[in-house]
Amino acid sequence: MTTCVVVRKNGQAAIAADSLVTFGDTRLPGNYEANSKIFRVGASLVTLAGTTAHFPVMRKVLAELGDDCRLGSREEVFETYTRVHNVLKEKYFLNTREDEDDPYESSQLISLIANPQGIFGVYSYREVFSFDRFWGIGSGRNFAPGAMHAAYDKLDTAREIAEVGVAAGIEFDKNSAGPLQIYSIALQ
């Protein structure tokens, strides 16, 4: 899996991720493969947790949406990811089933977004959250939020706090490893 985080503080947003890719029991560290878990879509930076197959597909789908890819508010993110879900099913043969009694079809991915309007999280049933401080996803999510909580009032920048969150995931989650990837942007 992974450790991915978003943070907002003092007029800045940061998004960060580890760089490990896994295939079952096989680990492909970041220095063996040139794959960034964070990618740009317009003014937004996006990262994902889930199967590695999502990365090339989501890069392509979000880019191909063009002007219909709007990620500036909770409502816009919901509308965009609903469009994406339909494309994933129709064009990429997404398996939408997680459990027998699912209330909705699953998109089988979790995503974080940072842009000048804020920081957002999207879960598999297209639930969208707009975060005031920080959040983490992936297998390192059990470690990252606690570390960021402990550091939030002590550090001045979103970038520093995001580094602490991913570092905790890298340190304690067996499915996360360096090097760290991080980007910062100014909030409006």
Short mmCIF file of C-alpha atoms in Angstrom, two decimals:
data_model
loop_
_atom_site.label_atom_id
_atom_site.label_comp_id
_atom_site.label_asym_id
_atom_site.label_seq_id
_atom_site.Cartn_x
_atom_site.Cartn_y
_atom_site.Cartn_z
CA MET A 1 0.00 0.00 0.00
CA THR A 2 1.29 3.47 0.81
CA THR A 3 1.34 6.49 3.06
CA CYS A 4 -0.17 9.63 1.53
CA VAL A 5 -1.08 12.84 3.37
CA VAL A 6 -2.52 16.31 2.83
CA VAL A 7 -2.04 19.26 5.17
CA ARG A 8 -3.16 22.88 5.28
CA LYS A 9 -1.65 25.54 7.50
CA ASN A 10 -0.75 29.24 7.34
CA GLY A 11 -2.02 29.81 3.80
CA GLN A 12 -0.31 26.74 2.35
CA ALA A 13 -1.38 23.24 1.38
CA ALA A 14 0.99 20.30 1.10
CA ILE A 15 0.56 16.83 -0.32
CA ALA A 16 3.11 14.07 0.27
CA ALA A 17 3.56 10.35 -0.31
CA ASP A 18 6.09 7.59 0.10
CA SER A 19 7.47 5.98 -3.06
CA LEU A 20 7.23 2.23 -2.48
CA VAL A 21 5.30 0.08 -4.94
CA THR A 22 4.37 -3.47 -3.90
CA PHE A 23 3.20 -6.51 -5.84
CA GLY A 24 2.06 -9.03 -3.26
CA ASP A 25 5.19 -9.85 -1.26
CA THR A 26 7.52 -8.10 -3.71
CA ARG A 27 8.70 -4.57 -2.92
CA LEU A 28 9.77 -2.14 -5.67
CA PRO A 29 11.49 0.75 -3.84
CA GLY A 30 11.45 4.25 -5.29
CA ASN A 31 15.08 4.12 -6.40
CA TYR A 32 14.23 1.16 -8.71
CA GLU A 33 11.24 2.69 -10.48
CA ALA A 34 10.50 6.23 -11.67
CA ASN A 35 6.90 6.44 -10.50
CA SER A 36 5.48 9.39 -8.64
CA LYS A 37 2.42 8.73 -6.50
CA ILE A 38 1.50 12.42 -6.81
CA PHE A 39 0.39 13.89 -10.13
CA ARG A 40 -0.84 17.26 -11.32
CA VAL A 41 -4.27 17.84 -12.82
CA GLY A 42 -4.69 21.52 -13.67
CA ALA A 43 -4.16 23.50 -10.45
CA SER A 44 -4.62 20.36 -8.32
CA LEU A 45 -2.22 17.76 -7.02
CA VAL A 46 -3.69 14.26 -6.64
CA THR A 47 -2.51 11.06 -4.96
CA LEU A 48 -4.15 7.65 -4.59
CA ALA A 49 -4.21 4.58 -2.39
CA GLY A 50 -5.19 1.24 -3.82
CA THR A 51 -3.94 -0.90 -6.65
CA THR A 52 -1.07 0.51 -8.70
CA ALA A 53 -3.26 0.00 -11.77
CA HIS A 54 -5.23 3.08 -10.68
CA PHE A 55 -2.34 5.49 -11.26
CA PRO A 56 -2.01 5.40 -15.07
CA VAL A 57 -5.77 5.09 -15.46
CA MET A 58 -6.59 8.03 -13.18
CA ARG A 59 -3.88 10.23 -14.71
CA LYS A 60 -5.40 9.60 -18.14
CA VAL A 61 -9.07 9.84 -17.14
CA LEU A 62 -8.70 13.08 -15.15
CA ALA A 63 -6.63 14.67 -17.94
CA GLU A 64 -9.12 13.61 -20.62
CA LEU A 65 -12.01 15.20 -18.70
CA GLY A 66 -10.49 18.58 -19.58
CA ASP A 67 -12.71 21.42 -18.37
CA ASP A 68 -15.10 18.90 -16.81
CA CYS A 69 -12.38 17.99 -14.28
CA ARG A 70 -13.21 20.43 -11.51
CA LEU A 71 -11.67 19.83 -8.09
CA GLY A 72 -12.08 23.21 -6.37
CA SER A 73 -14.86 22.37 -3.91
CA ARG A 74 -16.38 19.37 -2.19
CA GLU A 75 -19.30 19.41 -4.64
CA GLU A 76 -17.03 19.72 -7.70
CA VAL A 77 -14.85 16.85 -6.51
CA PHE A 78 -17.96 14.69 -6.02
CA GLU A 79 -19.26 15.50 -9.51
CA THR A 80 -15.86 14.85 -11.11
CA TYR A 81 -15.28 11.55 -9.32
CA THR A 82 -18.81 10.44 -10.22
CA ARG A 83 -17.95 11.07 -13.88
CA VAL A 84 -14.65 9.24 -13.36
CA HIS A 85 -16.48 6.24 -11.86
CA ASN A 86 -18.59 5.88 -14.99
CA VAL A 87 -15.50 6.06 -17.22
CA LEU A 88 -13.70 3.51 -15.04
CA LYS A 89 -16.61 1.09 -15.46
CA GLU A 90 -17.26 1.63 -19.15
CA LYS A 91 -13.77 2.09 -20.58
CA TYR A 92 -11.47 0.35 -18.09
CA PHE A 93 -13.73 -2.49 -16.83
CA LEU A 94 -13.60 -1.56 -13.16
CA ASN A 95 -14.80 -4.29 -10.80
CA THR A 96 -17.19 -2.26 -8.64
CA ARG A 97 -17.96 -4.88 -6.02
CA GLU A 98 -16.27 -4.96 -2.63
CA ASP A 99 -18.86 -6.64 -0.39
CA GLU A 100 -22.17 -8.32 -1.14
CA ASP A 101 -24.20 -5.75 0.79
CA ASP A 102 -22.46 -2.60 -0.52
CA PRO A 103 -24.83 0.36 -0.58
CA TYR A 104 -23.26 1.72 -3.81
CA GLU A 105 -20.85 0.58 -6.48
CA SER A 106 -17.26 1.04 -5.36
CA SER A 107 -14.65 2.95 -7.35
CA GLN A 108 -12.05 0.78 -5.55
CA LEU A 109 -9.80 3.76 -4.79
CA ILE A 110 -9.11 6.37 -2.19
CA SER A 111 -7.70 9.73 -3.22
CA LEU A 112 -6.33 12.93 -1.71
CA ILE A 113 -6.37 16.29 -3.49
CA ALA A 114 -4.58 19.55 -2.70
CA ASN A 115 -5.23 22.74 -4.63
CA PRO A 116 -5.54 26.50 -4.00
CA GLN A 117 -9.12 25.97 -2.74
CA GLY A 118 -8.23 23.43 -0.05
CA ILE A 119 -7.48 19.80 0.72
CA PHE A 120 -9.92 17.00 -0.02
CA GLY A 121 -10.29 13.25 0.38
CA VAL A 122 -12.37 10.92 -1.78
CA TYR A 123 -13.30 7.40 -0.67
CA SER A 124 -14.44 4.39 -2.68
CA TYR A 125 -18.16 5.22 -2.68
CA ARG A 126 -17.33 8.77 -3.76
CA GLU A 127 -17.67 10.20 -0.28
CA VAL A 128 -15.84 13.54 -0.33
CA PHE A 129 -14.32 15.26 2.69
CA SER A 130 -12.93 18.78 2.90
CA PHE A 131 -10.25 18.85 5.61
CA ASP A 132 -9.41 21.84 7.79
CA ARG A 133 -6.00 20.62 9.00
CA PHE A 134 -4.72 17.28 7.66
CA TRP A 135 -5.50 13.70 6.74
CA GLY A 136 -3.79 10.50 5.60
CA ILE A 137 -4.65 7.46 3.48
CA GLY A 138 -3.08 4.12 2.65
CA SER A 139 -1.69 1.48 4.93
CA GLY A 140 0.37 4.14 6.76
CA ARG A 141 -2.78 6.04 7.70
CA ASN A 142 -2.66 4.40 11.12
CA PHE A 143 0.56 6.30 11.89
CA ALA A 144 0.52 9.52 9.85
CA PRO A 145 -2.43 11.39 11.42
CA GLY A 146 -1.16 10.85 14.97
CA ALA A 147 2.29 12.11 14.04
CA MET A 148 0.80 15.15 12.25
CA HIS A 149 -1.47 15.86 15.22
CA ALA A 150 1.52 15.87 17.56
CA ALA A 151 3.47 18.18 15.22
CA TYR A 152 0.72 20.50 13.97
CA ASP A 153 0.96 23.22 16.62
CA LYS A 154 4.76 22.94 16.86
CA LEU A 155 5.64 23.38 13.18
CA ASP A 156 5.04 26.43 11.02
CA THR A 157 4.40 25.02 7.56
CA ALA A 158 2.10 22.51 5.94
CA ARG A 159 5.13 21.03 4.20
CA GLU A 160 6.95 20.29 7.48
CA ILE A 161 3.85 18.65 8.95
CA ALA A 162 3.30 16.54 5.82
CA GLU A 163 6.92 15.36 6.01
CA VAL A 164 6.35 14.24 9.61
CA GLY A 165 3.22 12.31 8.61
CA VAL A 166 4.80 10.39 5.75
CA ALA A 167 7.98 9.82 7.77
CA ALA A 168 5.88 8.11 10.45
CA GLY A 169 4.30 5.88 7.80
CA ILE A 170 7.69 5.04 6.34
CA GLU A 171 9.06 4.23 9.77
CA PHE A 172 6.23 2.02 11.05
CA ASP A 173 4.24 0.70 8.05
CA LYS A 174 5.80 -2.32 6.31
CA ASN A 175 4.24 -1.24 3.00
CA SER A 176 5.69 2.29 2.89
CA ALA A 177 9.25 3.36 2.09
CA GLY A 178 11.24 6.39 1.03
CA PRO A 179 12.14 8.52 -0.59
CA LEU A 180 9.41 10.96 0.29
CA GLN A 181 7.63 12.92 -2.46
CA ILE A 182 6.16 16.29 -1.44
CA TYR A 183 4.64 19.37 -3.05
CA SER A 184 3.34 22.63 -1.59
CA ILE A 185 0.92 25.18 -3.03
CA ALA A 186 -0.49 28.48 -1.87
CA LEU A 187 -4.12 28.54 -0.73
CA GLN A 188 -6.48 31.25 -1.94
#
